[in-house]
mmCIF file of C-alpha atoms in Angstrom:
data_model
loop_
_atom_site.group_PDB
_atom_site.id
_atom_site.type_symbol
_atom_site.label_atom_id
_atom_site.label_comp_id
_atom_site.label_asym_id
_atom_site.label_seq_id
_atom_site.Cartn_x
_atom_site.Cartn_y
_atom_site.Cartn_z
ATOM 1 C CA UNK A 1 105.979 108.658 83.761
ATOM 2 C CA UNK A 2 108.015 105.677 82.831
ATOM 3 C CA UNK A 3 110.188 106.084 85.709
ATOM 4 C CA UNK A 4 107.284 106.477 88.124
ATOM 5 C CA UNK A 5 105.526 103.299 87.272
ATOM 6 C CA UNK A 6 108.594 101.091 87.550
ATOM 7 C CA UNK A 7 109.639 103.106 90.549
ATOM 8 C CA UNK A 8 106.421 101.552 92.295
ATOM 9 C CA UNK A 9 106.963 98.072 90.190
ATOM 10 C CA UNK A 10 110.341 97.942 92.119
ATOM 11 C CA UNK A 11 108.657 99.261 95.688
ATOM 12 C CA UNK A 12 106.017 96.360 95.199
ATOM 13 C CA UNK A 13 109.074 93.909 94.615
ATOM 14 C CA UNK A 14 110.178 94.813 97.887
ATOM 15 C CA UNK A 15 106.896 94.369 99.866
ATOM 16 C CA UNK A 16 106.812 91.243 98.170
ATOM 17 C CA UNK A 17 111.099 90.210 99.204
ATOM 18 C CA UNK A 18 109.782 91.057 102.603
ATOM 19 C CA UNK A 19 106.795 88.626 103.171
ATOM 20 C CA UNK A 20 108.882 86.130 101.930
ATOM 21 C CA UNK A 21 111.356 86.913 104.713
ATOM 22 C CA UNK A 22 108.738 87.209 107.112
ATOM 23 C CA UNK A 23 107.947 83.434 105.907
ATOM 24 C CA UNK A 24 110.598 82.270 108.277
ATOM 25 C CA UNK A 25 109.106 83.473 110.908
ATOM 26 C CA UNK A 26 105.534 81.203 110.328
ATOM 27 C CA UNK A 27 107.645 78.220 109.553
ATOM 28 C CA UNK A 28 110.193 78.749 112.451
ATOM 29 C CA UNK A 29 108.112 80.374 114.903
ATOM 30 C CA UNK A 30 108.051 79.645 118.555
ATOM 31 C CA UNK A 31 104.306 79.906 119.477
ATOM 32 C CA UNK A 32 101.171 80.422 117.359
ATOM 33 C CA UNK A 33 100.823 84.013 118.132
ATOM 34 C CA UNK A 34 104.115 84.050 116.152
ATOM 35 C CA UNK A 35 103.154 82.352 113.660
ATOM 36 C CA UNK A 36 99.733 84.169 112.970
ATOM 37 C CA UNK A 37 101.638 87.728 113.334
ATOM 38 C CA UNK A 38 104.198 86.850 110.749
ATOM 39 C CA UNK A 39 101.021 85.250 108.206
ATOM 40 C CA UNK A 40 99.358 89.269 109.035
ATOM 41 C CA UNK A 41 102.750 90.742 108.172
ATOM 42 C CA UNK A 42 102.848 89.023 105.324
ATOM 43 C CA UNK A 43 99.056 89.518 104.407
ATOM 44 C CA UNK A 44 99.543 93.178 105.157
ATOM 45 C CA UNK A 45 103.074 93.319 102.600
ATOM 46 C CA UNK A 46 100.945 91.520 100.258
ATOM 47 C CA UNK A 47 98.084 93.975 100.115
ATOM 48 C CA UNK A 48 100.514 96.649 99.933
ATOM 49 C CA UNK A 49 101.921 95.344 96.659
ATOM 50 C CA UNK A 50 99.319 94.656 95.371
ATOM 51 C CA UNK A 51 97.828 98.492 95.842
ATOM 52 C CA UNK A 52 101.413 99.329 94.330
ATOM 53 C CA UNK A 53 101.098 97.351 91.399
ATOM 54 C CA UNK A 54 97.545 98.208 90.513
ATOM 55 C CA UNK A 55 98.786 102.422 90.921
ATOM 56 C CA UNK A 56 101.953 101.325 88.473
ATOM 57 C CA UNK A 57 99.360 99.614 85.768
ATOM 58 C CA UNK A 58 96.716 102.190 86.386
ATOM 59 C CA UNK A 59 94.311 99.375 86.918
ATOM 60 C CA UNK A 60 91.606 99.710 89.445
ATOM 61 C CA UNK A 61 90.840 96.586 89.749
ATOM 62 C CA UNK A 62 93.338 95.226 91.611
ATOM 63 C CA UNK A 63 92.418 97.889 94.561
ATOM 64 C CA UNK A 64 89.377 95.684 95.048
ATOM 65 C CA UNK A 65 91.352 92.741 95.248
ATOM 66 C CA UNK A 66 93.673 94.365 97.709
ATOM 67 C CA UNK A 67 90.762 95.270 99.891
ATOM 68 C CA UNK A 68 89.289 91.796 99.482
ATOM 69 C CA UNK A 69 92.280 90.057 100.765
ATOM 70 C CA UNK A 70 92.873 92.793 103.472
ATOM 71 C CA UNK A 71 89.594 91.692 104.441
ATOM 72 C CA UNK A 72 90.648 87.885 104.705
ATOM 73 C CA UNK A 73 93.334 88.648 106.230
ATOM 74 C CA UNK A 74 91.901 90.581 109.264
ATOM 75 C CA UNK A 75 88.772 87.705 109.937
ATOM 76 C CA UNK A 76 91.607 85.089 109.829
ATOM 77 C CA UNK A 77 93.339 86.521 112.564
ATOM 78 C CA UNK A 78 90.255 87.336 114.607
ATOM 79 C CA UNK A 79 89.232 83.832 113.937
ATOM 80 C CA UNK A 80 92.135 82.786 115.590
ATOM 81 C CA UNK A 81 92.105 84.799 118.842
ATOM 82 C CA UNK A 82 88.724 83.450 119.197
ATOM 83 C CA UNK A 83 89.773 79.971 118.872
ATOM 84 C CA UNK A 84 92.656 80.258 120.980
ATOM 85 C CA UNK A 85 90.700 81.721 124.022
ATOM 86 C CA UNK A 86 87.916 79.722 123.916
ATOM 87 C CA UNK A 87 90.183 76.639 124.108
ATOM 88 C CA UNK A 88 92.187 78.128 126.889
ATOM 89 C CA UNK A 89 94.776 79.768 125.218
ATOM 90 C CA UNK A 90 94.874 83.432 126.321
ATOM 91 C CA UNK A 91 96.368 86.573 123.853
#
């Protein structure tokens, strides 16, 4: 099972290699829809690992975490389309 728990360890690398990509994106983004897609990619990437890496350690734990911070990561962009359109911005 070796080889099945670092296969995920590696998977979880990659989620992680690709928020950081998508970290261009928030710095270097056009508008602030950009920028608040790119911080969900990245939110969703790093729940992703983090589900990985709690399967690869058999710790269940980190599942709650991951649900936590899925959590987060869907009220901060809902609190963001509500900002935007109640100060005139429209989605």
């Amino acid at each position: 099972m070796v080889e099945f728990e670092t296969a995920l360890l590696a998977i979880a690398a990659a989620f992680v290699v690709f928020a950081v990509v998508s970290l261009y994106r928030v710095i270097a983004g056009p508008t602030d829809h950009d920028r608040v897609i790119a911080v969900n990619v990245m939110g969703t990437n790093t729940v992703i690992a983090i589900a990985l890496v709690s399967s690869a350690l058999d710790a269940p734990l980190f599942l709650d975490i991951a649900l936590v911070y899925a959590l987060l990561n869907f009220l901060l962009s809902i609190a963001f389309s509500k900002f935007n359109v109640e100060h005139g911005g429209v989605l």
